[in-house]
Every structure is written in C-alpha cells, then in structure tokens.
Amino acid sequence: MADTATTAPVAAASAASASSDAPPFQLGKPRFQQTSFYGRFRHFLDIIDPRTLFVTERRLREAVQLLEDYKHGTLRPGVTNEQLWSAQKIKQAILHPDTNEKIFMPFRMSGYIPFGTPIVVGLLLPNQTLASTIFWQWLNQSHNACVNYANRNATKPSPASKFIQGYLGAVISAVSIAVGLNVLVQKANKFTPATRLLIQRFVPFPAVGRLSCRRAPDCSSPCKALCAWQPSAWPCRWPSASSRRCQRLKRPN
C-alpha cells in the first residue's frame, strides 16, 4: 500500500505530457529554480501576477480538481505540465492554504500592486494638507493590516486584540512621523519653496519605512512573498505572513 501511495504522483507526472517550456510538475514546489536570481525573480512575478484576479469560479474549481487528480494519481490523459503549473498558480493565488477559503481580491498578493498603487500615488501627492496626510497614511496602514490578516497563518489563531493593537500602533506611528516631518519642513525657513516641496515628497518614505522596521520583529509585513523569494537563503523575517507562503510552496496541497 505504501509503495502504491508513493508511486501514484510519479505515475501522474509521467502521464502529464511535457511542455517545451514548462519543467516537470512538482506539487507544492516553485515552478522556477530558486538557486538563481532570475529563477527567484520569475517566481516573484508569478506570485504578484494580477491576471489571477480575473480567474472565474469555474476555472478555479477546474484548477483545484486538476491538482486533486494529480495528487491521487488519477490524471486524465493529455494533461500537460504547463496546465498543472497554471492550476497550482491559480489555487495558490486565490485560496488560503489553511482555511481553503477565497481571499478577498484587494488583499491577495496578486492584488497588492493594482490596489496598492493608488495609495502610493496618494502618499506622494504634493502640497498635502494635514487632513490629506492623515487620510493617506491611515489608508495605507489599513490596507497593509487587511493584507496581513487575510494572509495570516490560520493554523495558529491569534486573539483579535493583538491584531487591533498592532493596527492602532501602526496607524498612530505612521501618522505621527508623517505629520511631524511635514511640520518641521514647513518651519524650516532656510529652505527655498522648491527645496521644501522636494523634501515633502519624501516624507512618506521614512513614515512607511520606520513602520516596516518596527513590524519586522512581530512579523506583520505585507511583503509576505519575500520569504518565498529565497526561503533557503534568507531568514524568515516575517513568519506570520511569510512562512505561510513558504509553507504553501513546500507542502503538498
């Protein structure tokens, strides 16, 4: 029985016809080699690919079923490695690996660029008022918090109070730094208006960067794909967000 169970995925892999571009499929493993920068780069592009946001419910069910068939060695004839890799990419992009539930679209890793870019533009708007500075910093931290929560490690539930405390701390810190730096720049009489405007453009960076450093020990960064970027060579700097992604790559689904 053990031999049969072990050889089932191997037989399924043999049944999958090889594609000219796609390597042999391995369930739960990265498609691209993680020993080179180019391989990790292509893997990262796969993770943030926004095209997975437009996958239909029917296509998702087909992808999940295809992986189940591969897992149990019941693949239909003619399935290619490319189809298997595509199915795994779709499942990993949409479904939470612990709860197997769909992640809300704006909080998926594939949605981080299309939904996060408008926030970045808002942070960099010139001549911001106090209200607009507070609003964009709050919106940025709220988006980050929602991404972290949606992609949390659900095998180790944390109390809601811890999440709320982290969220409030992030918002208060980011707003305080951004507002404080803006006030200091405005009061700096030695700067010309052009220099003052240029410096104000960079105010969001220390506010956001300081919060990233602050979050590192607590492992609540939206950049959860970084652990998957090179899991074997880098220490996992954000376990609560990133190790789930690493586990997603290492363990069978």
Coordinates of C-alpha atoms in Angstrom, one line a residue:
M1 CA 0.0 0.0 0.0
A2 CA 2.8 2.4 0.9
D3 CA 4.6 1.7 -2.4
T4 CA 1.3 2.3 -4.3
A5 CA 0.7 5.6 -2.5
T6 CA 4.3 6.7 -3.1
T7 CA 4.3 5.9 -6.8
A8 CA 0.9 7.4 -7.6
P9 CA 2.1 11.0 -8.0
V10 CA 5.1 9.7 -10.0
A11 CA 2.7 7.9 -12.3
A12 CA 0.6 11.0 -12.6
A13 CA 3.7 13.0 -13.5
S14 CA 4.5 10.5 -16.2
A15 CA 1.0 10.8 -17.6
A16 CA 1.4 14.6 -17.9
S17 CA 2.9 15.3 -21.3
A18 CA 5.9 17.5 -21.1
S19 CA 5.7 21.1 -22.4
S20 CA 8.6 22.6 -24.3
D21 CA 8.8 25.5 -21.7
A22 CA 7.4 24.0 -18.5
P23 CA 9.6 21.9 -16.3
P24 CA 8.2 18.6 -14.8
F25 CA 5.5 19.5 -12.4
Q26 CA 6.1 19.1 -8.6
L27 CA 3.1 19.6 -6.3
G28 CA 3.6 22.4 -3.8
K29 CA 7.1 23.3 -5.2
P30 CA 8.1 26.5 -7.1
R31 CA 8.0 26.3 -10.8
F32 CA 11.3 28.1 -11.3
Q33 CA 14.6 27.2 -9.8
Q34 CA 15.3 29.1 -6.5
T35 CA 19.0 28.8 -6.7
S36 CA 19.4 31.7 -9.1
F37 CA 18.3 35.3 -9.0
Y38 CA 16.4 35.0 -12.3
G39 CA 14.5 32.0 -11.1
R40 CA 13.5 33.8 -7.9
F41 CA 12.6 36.9 -9.9
R42 CA 10.3 34.9 -12.2
H43 CA 8.8 33.1 -9.2
F44 CA 8.1 36.5 -7.6
L45 CA 6.4 37.7 -10.8
D46 CA 4.2 34.6 -10.7
I47 CA 3.1 35.4 -7.1
I48 CA 2.1 39.0 -7.9
D49 CA 0.6 38.3 -11.4
P50 CA -2.6 40.4 -11.4
R51 CA -4.1 38.2 -14.1
T52 CA -5.2 35.7 -11.5
L53 CA -7.6 38.4 -10.2
F54 CA -9.8 37.7 -13.2
V55 CA -10.0 33.9 -12.9
T56 CA -13.6 32.7 -12.9
E57 CA -15.2 30.5 -10.3
R58 CA -15.4 27.7 -12.8
R59 CA -11.7 28.0 -13.7
L60 CA -10.8 27.9 -10.1
R61 CA -12.8 24.7 -9.5
E62 CA -11.2 23.1 -12.5
A63 CA -7.7 24.0 -11.2
V64 CA -8.4 22.6 -7.8
Q65 CA -9.8 19.4 -9.2
L66 CA -6.8 19.0 -11.6
L67 CA -4.4 19.2 -8.6
E68 CA -6.5 16.7 -6.7
D69 CA -6.4 14.3 -9.6
Y70 CA -2.7 14.7 -9.8
K71 CA -2.3 14.1 -6.0
H72 CA -4.3 10.9 -6.2
G73 CA -2.7 9.7 -9.5
T74 CA -6.0 9.9 -11.5
L75 CA -5.0 12.5 -14.1
R76 CA -6.8 12.2 -17.4
P77 CA -4.6 11.5 -20.5
G78 CA -3.1 14.6 -22.2
V79 CA -2.7 16.9 -19.3
T80 CA 0.5 18.9 -19.7
N81 CA 3.0 20.2 -17.1
E82 CA 2.0 23.7 -18.2
Q83 CA -1.6 23.1 -17.3
L84 CA -0.6 21.7 -13.9
W85 CA 1.7 24.7 -13.1
S86 CA -1.1 27.0 -14.2
A87 CA -3.6 25.2 -11.9
Q88 CA -1.3 25.5 -8.9
K89 CA -0.6 29.1 -9.6
I90 CA -4.4 29.9 -9.7
K91 CA -5.1 27.9 -6.5
Q92 CA -2.2 29.5 -4.5
A93 CA -3.2 33.0 -5.7
I94 CA -6.8 32.8 -4.7
L95 CA -7.3 30.2 -1.8
H96 CA -5.9 30.5 1.7
P97 CA -3.8 27.3 2.2
D98 CA -5.0 26.8 5.8
T99 CA -8.8 27.6 5.5
N100 CA -9.1 26.8 1.8
E101 CA -11.3 29.9 1.6
K102 CA -11.1 32.6 -1.1
I103 CA -9.0 35.6 -0.1
F104 CA -10.8 38.9 -0.7
M105 CA -9.5 40.3 -4.0
P106 CA -7.8 43.6 -2.8
F107 CA -6.0 41.6 -0.1
R108 CA -4.4 38.9 -2.3
M109 CA -0.7 39.2 -3.1
S110 CA -1.7 39.4 -6.8
G111 CA -3.8 42.4 -6.0
Y112 CA -1.3 44.2 -3.9
I113 CA 0.1 46.3 -6.9
P114 CA -3.2 47.2 -8.6
F115 CA -4.9 48.1 -5.3
G116 CA -1.8 49.5 -3.6
T117 CA -0.6 51.7 -6.4
P118 CA -3.4 54.3 -5.9
I119 CA -2.5 54.6 -2.3
V120 CA 1.2 55.1 -3.1
V121 CA 0.2 57.9 -5.5
G122 CA -1.9 59.5 -2.8
L123 CA 1.0 59.3 -0.3
L124 CA 3.2 61.2 -2.8
L125 CA 0.8 64.0 -3.8
P126 CA 2.3 67.4 -3.5
N127 CA 1.1 70.2 -1.2
Q128 CA -0.9 67.9 1.1
T129 CA -3.0 69.3 3.9
L130 CA -2.9 67.9 7.4
A131 CA -6.2 66.1 6.7
S132 CA -4.9 64.5 3.5
T133 CA -1.7 63.4 5.1
I134 CA -3.5 61.7 7.9
F135 CA -6.0 60.1 5.5
W136 CA -3.4 58.6 3.1
Q137 CA -1.2 57.3 6.0
W138 CA -4.3 55.7 7.6
L139 CA -5.5 54.2 4.3
N140 CA -2.0 52.7 3.6
Q141 CA -1.7 51.1 7.1
S142 CA -5.3 49.9 6.9
H143 CA -4.6 48.2 3.6
N144 CA -1.4 46.6 4.9
A145 CA -3.2 45.4 8.0
C146 CA -6.0 43.8 5.9
V147 CA -3.5 42.1 3.7
N148 CA -1.7 40.7 6.7
Y149 CA -4.9 39.5 8.3
A150 CA -6.3 37.9 5.1
N151 CA -3.0 36.0 4.6
R152 CA -2.4 35.1 8.3
N153 CA -1.3 31.7 9.5
A154 CA -4.7 30.3 10.3
T155 CA -3.2 27.2 12.0
K156 CA -2.2 29.3 15.0
P157 CA -5.1 31.6 15.8
S158 CA -4.2 34.9 17.5
P159 CA -6.6 37.0 19.6
A160 CA -8.3 39.9 17.8
S161 CA -7.0 42.2 20.5
K162 CA -3.4 41.6 19.3
F163 CA -4.3 42.4 15.7
I164 CA -6.1 45.6 16.8
Q165 CA -3.2 46.7 19.0
G166 CA -0.8 46.2 16.1
Y167 CA -3.1 48.1 13.7
L168 CA -3.6 51.1 16.0
G169 CA 0.2 51.2 16.8
A170 CA 1.0 51.2 13.1
V171 CA -1.5 53.9 12.2
I172 CA -0.5 56.2 15.1
S173 CA 3.2 55.8 14.4
A174 CA 2.9 56.4 10.7
V175 CA 0.6 59.5 11.1
S176 CA 2.8 60.9 13.8
I177 CA 6.0 60.6 11.8
A178 CA 4.4 62.0 8.6
V179 CA 2.7 64.9 10.3
G180 CA 5.8 65.7 12.4
L181 CA 8.1 65.7 9.5
N182 CA 5.8 67.9 7.5
V183 CA 5.6 70.4 10.3
L184 CA 9.4 70.5 10.7
V185 CA 9.9 71.0 6.9
Q186 CA 7.3 73.8 6.8
K187 CA 9.0 75.6 9.7
A188 CA 12.5 75.3 8.1
N189 CA 12.9 78.9 6.9
K190 CA 16.3 78.1 5.4
F191 CA 14.8 76.0 2.7
T192 CA 13.6 77.6 -0.6
P193 CA 10.0 76.8 -1.6
A194 CA 11.2 74.4 -4.2
T195 CA 13.5 72.6 -1.8
R196 CA 10.7 72.4 0.8
L197 CA 8.4 70.9 -1.8
L198 CA 11.0 68.4 -2.8
I199 CA 11.7 67.3 0.8
Q200 CA 8.0 66.9 1.5
R201 CA 7.7 64.5 -1.4
F202 CA 10.0 62.1 0.5
V203 CA 8.2 62.4 3.9
P204 CA 6.1 59.3 3.3
F205 CA 9.2 57.1 2.9
P206 CA 10.5 57.4 6.5
A207 CA 7.0 57.1 7.8
V208 CA 6.4 53.9 5.9
G209 CA 10.0 52.6 6.3
R210 CA 10.0 53.1 10.0
L211 CA 6.9 51.1 10.3
S212 CA 8.4 48.3 8.3
C213 CA 11.3 48.1 10.6
R214 CA 9.0 48.2 13.6
R215 CA 6.9 45.4 12.2
A216 CA 9.8 43.1 11.5
P217 CA 10.1 41.5 15.0
D218 CA 6.3 41.0 15.1
C219 CA 6.4 39.6 11.5
S220 CA 3.5 41.6 10.2
S221 CA 4.7 42.9 6.9
P222 CA 2.6 43.0 3.7
C223 CA 5.7 41.8 1.8
K224 CA 4.9 38.2 2.6
A225 CA 6.3 37.0 -0.7
L226 CA 9.8 37.9 0.3
C227 CA 10.2 34.7 2.3
A228 CA 9.2 32.8 -0.8
W229 CA 11.6 34.9 -2.8
Q230 CA 14.5 32.9 -1.4
P231 CA 13.3 30.7 1.5
S232 CA 16.5 28.7 1.6
A233 CA 19.0 31.6 1.8
W234 CA 17.2 34.3 3.8
P235 CA 16.0 34.0 7.4
C236 CA 12.2 34.3 7.6
R237 CA 11.9 37.9 8.6
W238 CA 8.1 37.9 8.7
P239 CA 6.9 34.4 9.9
S240 CA 3.3 35.2 10.5
A241 CA 2.8 36.5 6.9
S242 CA 5.7 34.9 5.0
S243 CA 6.0 31.4 6.4
R244 CA 2.5 30.7 5.3
R245 CA 3.6 31.5 1.8
C246 CA 6.8 29.4 2.3
Q247 CA 4.7 26.5 3.7
R248 CA 2.4 26.9 0.7
L249 CA 5.4 26.3 -1.6
K250 CA 6.9 23.4 0.4
R251 CA 4.0 21.3 1.5
P252 CA 1.6 19.4 -0.8
N253 CA -1.9 21.0 -1.2

